[in-house]
Amino acid sequence: MSKTTTPAPPSEGEPIIKICDLHKSFGETKVLNGISLDIRKGEVVVVLGPSGSGKSTLLRCLNRLEQPTSGKIIFEGQDICAAKTDVNDVRKRMGMVFQQFNLFPHLDAVHNVMLAQEKVLKRPRAEARRIALKELERVGLAERSDYYPDELSGGQQQRVAIARALSMEPHVMLFDEATSALDPELVRGVLDVMRELAQGGMTMVVVTHEMSFARDVADRVIFMEGGVVVEDGAPEQLFEHPKSERTRAFIGQVT
Ligand code: ADP
Ligand code: MG
């Protein structure tokens, strides 16, 4: 392959998301206290931090489930905090997977994956179905497309939720503790899907306590505490040579 056709490594190039001095308060409670971060196309950023440090709030601001109190989020060149921003359009381009999978219990897997495609993207039924089956295959559930949520394990349900998000063809995927509600033996299947997605070049922001995933898959690891970024660096640096005592203590507790 000639040099000119080699894709730029994720550490180079324009950021796909630029977060500038982001603040979020709920009443008197200051949850985010000035977060500034650039996330580049194709980059996998793992966010670590103790409970209550603001990780979920950060992700929720990114896809506008929360309105930031101040600061800016530029996503694909657009200020998504601006009043005129179409929130649904932002969410189409930024998929999110939660700890709770929230599948519709009365719909089988393929119809769970078809629903938002039809309602939000207005895709014709046959096309939505074709894409749903393709995404279910990608998460290893081709054989389970007609199973209902209560006939699937937690890990399989979470993979349906990932397929549902992917079917919207997002440019960025956010994962908020996607494996935290799963029995330990089901975690691996979900992490394998996330790992493949990362290797396929998806831009991902992943809140997780799975340190092996952070070490192996992340391009960058961020440690948050008290609504600020305490440390931001390559996984080797963060795990082997943390700059701050707080990061060191946290990593010591969870590994
Ligand atoms: P993390 O995901 O790191 O555990 P969160 O972002 O969920 O942290 O929460 C950070 C802090 O913000 C917590 O103290 C939490 O109680 C508070 N918080 C989060 N959401 C709300 C809300 N909707 N109203 C009031 N407080 C909230
Ligand atoms: Mg959280």
Short mmCIF file of C-alpha atoms and ligand atoms in Angstrom, two decimals:
data_model
loop_
_atom_site.label_atom_id
_atom_site.label_comp_id
_atom_site.label_asym_id
_atom_site.label_seq_id
_atom_site.Cartn_x
_atom_site.Cartn_y
_atom_site.Cartn_z
CA MET A 1 0.00 0.00 0.00
CA SER A 2 1.45 3.41 -0.91
CA LYS A 3 1.89 5.95 1.85
CA THR A 4 -0.79 8.29 0.55
CA THR A 5 -3.55 5.66 0.89
CA THR A 6 -2.66 4.65 4.45
CA PRO A 7 -5.36 5.98 6.79
CA ALA A 8 -4.08 8.47 9.33
CA PRO A 9 -3.66 6.97 12.81
CA PRO A 10 -6.36 8.10 15.23
CA SER A 11 -3.94 10.42 17.01
CA GLU A 12 -3.82 12.66 13.93
CA GLY A 13 -6.39 14.58 11.95
CA GLU A 14 -9.33 16.78 12.84
CA PRO A 15 -11.34 15.98 15.94
CA ILE A 16 -14.82 14.57 15.21
CA ILE A 17 -15.88 15.79 18.69
CA LYS A 18 -14.45 18.84 20.40
CA ILE A 19 -15.54 19.48 23.99
CA CYS A 20 -14.64 22.94 25.31
CA ASP A 21 -14.89 23.85 29.00
CA LEU A 22 -18.06 21.85 29.57
CA HIS A 23 -19.98 22.48 32.78
CA LYS A 24 -23.14 20.80 34.02
CA SER A 25 -24.96 21.46 37.26
CA PHE A 26 -28.17 20.01 38.62
CA GLY A 27 -29.45 22.81 40.83
CA GLU A 28 -26.63 23.51 43.29
CA THR A 29 -24.79 20.30 42.45
CA LYS A 30 -21.88 20.86 40.10
CA VAL A 31 -21.35 17.61 38.25
CA LEU A 32 -19.08 18.60 35.35
CA ASN A 33 -16.55 21.30 36.20
CA GLY A 34 -14.85 22.27 32.97
CA ILE A 35 -14.18 19.29 30.71
CA SER A 36 -12.14 19.93 27.57
CA LEU A 37 -11.44 17.00 25.27
CA ASP A 38 -10.84 16.31 21.61
CA ILE A 39 -11.89 12.98 20.17
CA ARG A 40 -10.56 12.07 16.76
CA LYS A 41 -12.20 10.02 14.06
CA GLY A 42 -11.58 6.33 14.64
CA GLU A 43 -10.33 6.88 18.16
CA VAL A 44 -11.41 4.62 21.03
CA VAL A 45 -11.48 6.59 24.27
CA VAL A 46 -12.14 4.74 27.52
CA VAL A 47 -13.42 6.84 30.42
CA LEU A 48 -12.62 5.59 33.91
CA GLY A 49 -13.50 7.07 37.25
CA PRO A 50 -15.23 6.41 40.54
CA SER A 51 -19.01 6.34 40.86
CA GLY A 52 -20.41 9.86 40.88
CA SER A 53 -17.46 11.40 39.01
CA GLY A 54 -19.71 12.56 36.14
CA LYS A 55 -18.98 9.91 33.47
CA SER A 56 -22.63 9.26 32.58
CA THR A 57 -23.42 12.97 32.63
CA LEU A 58 -20.58 13.59 30.19
CA LEU A 59 -21.92 10.97 27.74
CA ARG A 60 -25.47 12.22 28.21
CA CYS A 61 -24.36 15.77 27.34
CA LEU A 62 -22.62 14.42 24.24
CA ASN A 63 -25.80 13.10 22.73
CA ARG A 64 -27.95 15.79 24.30
CA LEU A 65 -29.87 13.70 26.80
CA GLU A 66 -28.70 16.52 29.08
CA GLN A 67 -28.34 20.17 28.22
CA PRO A 68 -24.94 21.45 29.40
CA THR A 69 -24.97 24.45 31.74
CA SER A 70 -22.12 26.08 29.82
CA GLY A 71 -19.35 25.22 27.41
CA LYS A 72 -19.37 23.91 23.90
CA ILE A 73 -19.57 20.58 22.15
CA ILE A 74 -18.63 20.68 18.47
CA PHE A 75 -19.61 17.47 16.69
CA GLU A 76 -18.70 17.12 13.03
CA GLY A 77 -18.24 20.87 12.87
CA GLN A 78 -21.63 21.70 14.42
CA ASP A 79 -22.24 23.22 17.86
CA ILE A 80 -24.71 20.70 19.24
CA CYS A 81 -25.52 22.82 22.30
CA ALA A 82 -26.93 25.62 20.16
CA ALA A 83 -30.65 26.24 20.56
CA LYS A 84 -31.38 25.59 16.88
CA THR A 85 -29.69 22.17 16.88
CA ASP A 86 -31.92 19.27 15.88
CA VAL A 87 -31.37 16.86 18.78
CA ASN A 88 -32.71 13.89 16.82
CA ASP A 89 -30.21 14.54 14.09
CA VAL A 90 -27.38 14.51 16.66
CA ARG A 91 -28.64 11.21 18.08
CA LYS A 92 -28.79 9.63 14.63
CA ARG A 93 -25.08 10.29 14.23
CA MET A 94 -24.12 9.41 17.81
CA GLY A 95 -25.46 6.04 18.99
CA MET A 96 -25.62 5.20 22.68
CA VAL A 97 -25.69 1.91 24.55
CA PHE A 98 -26.71 1.92 28.21
CA GLN A 99 -26.28 -0.44 31.12
CA GLN A 100 -29.98 -1.34 30.81
CA PHE A 101 -30.77 -2.57 27.32
CA ASN A 102 -34.38 -1.29 27.21
CA LEU A 103 -35.61 -3.56 24.44
CA PHE A 104 -39.32 -3.64 23.72
CA PRO A 105 -40.52 -6.88 25.33
CA HIS A 106 -43.36 -7.41 22.83
CA LEU A 107 -41.06 -7.24 19.78
CA ASP A 108 -38.64 -9.93 18.63
CA ALA A 109 -34.97 -9.06 18.05
CA VAL A 110 -35.30 -8.09 14.39
CA HIS A 111 -38.30 -5.83 15.06
CA ASN A 112 -36.49 -4.19 17.97
CA VAL A 113 -33.69 -3.33 15.54
CA MET A 114 -36.11 -2.21 12.80
CA LEU A 115 -38.23 0.16 14.87
CA ALA A 116 -36.10 3.33 15.04
CA GLN A 117 -34.98 2.85 11.45
CA GLU A 118 -38.62 3.03 10.34
CA LYS A 119 -39.76 5.72 12.79
CA VAL A 120 -36.74 8.03 12.81
CA LEU A 121 -34.99 7.39 9.49
CA LYS A 122 -38.24 6.60 7.62
CA ARG A 123 -36.60 3.61 6.02
CA PRO A 124 -38.97 1.34 4.12
CA ARG A 125 -39.83 -1.85 6.01
CA ALA A 126 -37.92 -4.22 3.71
CA GLU A 127 -34.77 -2.14 3.88
CA ALA A 128 -35.02 -1.75 7.67
CA ARG A 129 -35.36 -5.53 7.91
CA ARG A 130 -32.38 -6.17 5.65
CA ILE A 131 -30.19 -3.82 7.70
CA ALA A 132 -31.49 -5.24 10.99
CA LEU A 133 -30.57 -8.77 9.91
CA LYS A 134 -27.13 -7.57 8.79
CA GLU A 135 -26.49 -5.88 12.16
CA LEU A 136 -27.79 -8.87 14.12
CA GLU A 137 -25.37 -11.03 12.18
CA ARG A 138 -22.54 -8.62 13.01
CA VAL A 139 -23.24 -9.05 16.76
CA GLY A 140 -23.43 -12.83 16.40
CA LEU A 141 -27.20 -13.17 16.63
CA ALA A 142 -28.17 -14.17 13.08
CA GLU A 143 -29.80 -17.32 14.47
CA ARG A 144 -31.79 -15.44 17.13
CA SER A 145 -33.47 -12.76 15.04
CA ASP A 146 -36.98 -14.01 15.84
CA TYR A 147 -36.37 -14.46 19.57
CA TYR A 148 -38.12 -12.19 22.06
CA PRO A 149 -36.07 -10.38 24.75
CA ASP A 150 -37.21 -12.79 27.49
CA GLU A 151 -35.92 -15.70 25.40
CA LEU A 152 -32.44 -14.14 25.21
CA SER A 153 -29.68 -13.92 27.82
CA GLY A 154 -28.70 -10.50 29.16
CA GLY A 155 -25.60 -10.56 26.98
CA GLN A 156 -27.65 -11.39 23.89
CA GLN A 157 -30.13 -8.62 24.75
CA GLN A 158 -27.28 -6.15 25.04
CA ARG A 159 -25.97 -7.28 21.66
CA VAL A 160 -29.44 -6.63 20.19
CA ALA A 161 -29.27 -3.15 21.72
CA ILE A 162 -25.87 -2.64 20.05
CA ALA A 163 -27.28 -3.86 16.72
CA ARG A 164 -30.17 -1.43 17.17
CA ALA A 165 -27.77 1.47 17.65
CA LEU A 166 -25.59 0.38 14.71
CA SER A 167 -28.58 0.09 12.39
CA MET A 168 -28.84 3.89 12.48
CA GLU A 169 -25.34 4.01 10.95
CA PRO A 170 -23.92 6.33 13.61
CA HIS A 171 -20.55 8.04 13.20
CA VAL A 172 -19.75 7.71 16.91
CA MET A 173 -20.83 5.14 19.49
CA LEU A 174 -21.11 5.88 23.20
CA PHE A 175 -21.14 2.99 25.68
CA ASP A 176 -22.14 3.67 29.29
CA GLU A 177 -21.18 0.65 31.40
CA ALA A 178 -22.64 -1.65 28.77
CA THR A 179 -21.52 -4.79 30.61
CA SER A 180 -22.12 -3.74 34.23
CA ALA A 181 -25.57 -5.34 34.51
CA LEU A 182 -24.46 -8.67 33.06
CA ASP A 183 -23.57 -11.92 34.78
CA PRO A 184 -19.79 -12.36 34.54
CA GLU A 185 -19.98 -15.19 32.00
CA LEU A 186 -21.93 -12.98 29.59
CA VAL A 187 -19.56 -10.02 29.65
CA ARG A 188 -17.06 -11.40 27.18
CA GLY A 189 -19.48 -11.77 24.26
CA VAL A 190 -20.46 -8.10 24.53
CA LEU A 191 -16.84 -6.94 24.89
CA ASP A 192 -15.90 -9.02 21.83
CA VAL A 193 -18.54 -7.18 19.79
CA MET A 194 -17.23 -3.83 21.06
CA ARG A 195 -13.67 -4.85 20.28
CA GLU A 196 -14.58 -5.80 16.70
CA LEU A 197 -16.37 -2.52 16.26
CA ALA A 198 -13.25 -0.68 17.46
CA GLN A 199 -11.04 -2.67 15.10
CA GLY A 200 -13.40 -1.80 12.25
CA GLY A 201 -12.59 1.88 12.80
CA MET A 202 -15.65 3.08 14.74
CA THR A 203 -15.10 6.19 16.88
CA MET A 204 -16.06 5.13 20.40
CA VAL A 205 -16.31 6.67 23.86
CA VAL A 206 -16.57 3.85 26.38
CA VAL A 207 -17.30 4.17 30.08
CA THR A 208 -16.34 0.85 31.61
CA HIS A 209 -14.74 -0.83 34.60
CA GLU A 210 -13.28 -3.56 32.37
CA MET A 211 -9.60 -2.78 32.70
CA SER A 212 -8.48 -5.44 30.23
CA PHE A 213 -10.70 -3.85 27.58
CA ALA A 214 -9.21 -0.45 28.39
CA ARG A 215 -5.66 -1.78 28.16
CA ASP A 216 -6.15 -3.77 24.96
CA VAL A 217 -8.61 -1.72 22.94
CA ALA A 218 -8.35 1.93 23.98
CA ASP A 219 -6.24 4.39 22.06
CA ARG A 220 -6.62 6.73 25.01
CA VAL A 221 -7.78 6.40 28.58
CA ILE A 222 -9.25 9.25 30.57
CA PHE A 223 -9.55 9.26 34.33
CA MET A 224 -12.28 11.50 35.72
CA GLU A 225 -12.97 12.55 39.26
CA GLY A 226 -15.18 15.29 40.68
CA GLY A 227 -16.33 16.35 37.21
CA VAL A 228 -12.87 17.05 35.82
CA VAL A 229 -10.40 15.09 33.73
CA VAL A 230 -7.59 14.18 36.12
CA GLU A 231 -5.52 12.28 33.58
CA ASP A 232 -5.63 11.64 29.85
CA GLY A 233 -3.13 9.45 28.05
CA ALA A 234 -2.25 6.23 26.28
CA PRO A 235 -3.30 3.11 28.21
CA GLU A 236 0.32 2.06 28.88
CA GLN A 237 1.07 5.45 30.37
CA LEU A 238 -2.08 5.57 32.49
CA PHE A 239 -1.78 2.03 33.81
CA GLU A 240 1.99 1.74 34.16
CA HIS A 241 3.00 5.33 34.97
CA PRO A 242 -0.02 7.27 36.22
CA LYS A 243 0.85 10.90 36.83
CA SER A 244 -1.57 11.47 39.65
CA GLU A 245 -1.87 9.70 42.95
CA ARG A 246 -5.67 9.56 42.50
CA THR A 247 -5.38 7.66 39.23
CA ARG A 248 -2.87 5.28 40.80
CA ALA A 249 -5.18 4.63 43.75
CA PHE A 250 -8.21 4.04 41.53
CA ILE A 251 -6.39 1.64 39.24
CA GLY A 252 -5.00 -0.15 42.28
CA GLN A 253 -8.54 -0.70 43.62
CA VAL A 254 -10.15 -2.03 40.47
CA THR A 255 -7.37 -4.25 39.08
P1 ADP B 1 -20.99 8.47 37.15
O1 ADP B 1 -21.59 8.00 35.87
O2 ADP B 1 -19.52 8.78 37.03
O3 ADP B 1 -21.25 7.52 38.28
P2 ADP B 1 -23.02 10.52 37.07
O4 ADP B 1 -22.73 11.37 35.90
O5 ADP B 1 -24.11 9.52 36.93
O6 ADP B 1 -21.66 9.85 37.56
O7 ADP B 1 -23.39 11.41 38.30
C1 ADP B 1 -22.55 12.40 38.84
C2 ADP B 1 -23.28 13.15 39.93
O8 ADP B 1 -24.36 13.86 39.35
C3 ADP B 1 -23.85 12.26 41.00
O9 ADP B 1 -23.61 12.88 42.23
C4 ADP B 1 -25.32 12.24 40.69
O10 ADP B 1 -26.08 12.09 41.85
C5 ADP B 1 -25.55 13.59 40.05
N1 ADP B 1 -26.66 13.55 39.07
C6 ADP B 1 -26.66 12.88 37.91
N2 ADP B 1 -27.81 13.07 37.25
C7 ADP B 1 -28.57 13.90 38.02
C8 ADP B 1 -29.87 14.47 37.89
N3 ADP B 1 -30.64 14.23 36.82
N4 ADP B 1 -30.31 15.27 38.89
C9 ADP B 1 -29.54 15.51 39.96
N5 ADP B 1 -28.30 15.01 40.14
C10 ADP B 1 -27.81 14.20 39.20
MG MG B 2 -22.59 6.27 35.34
#
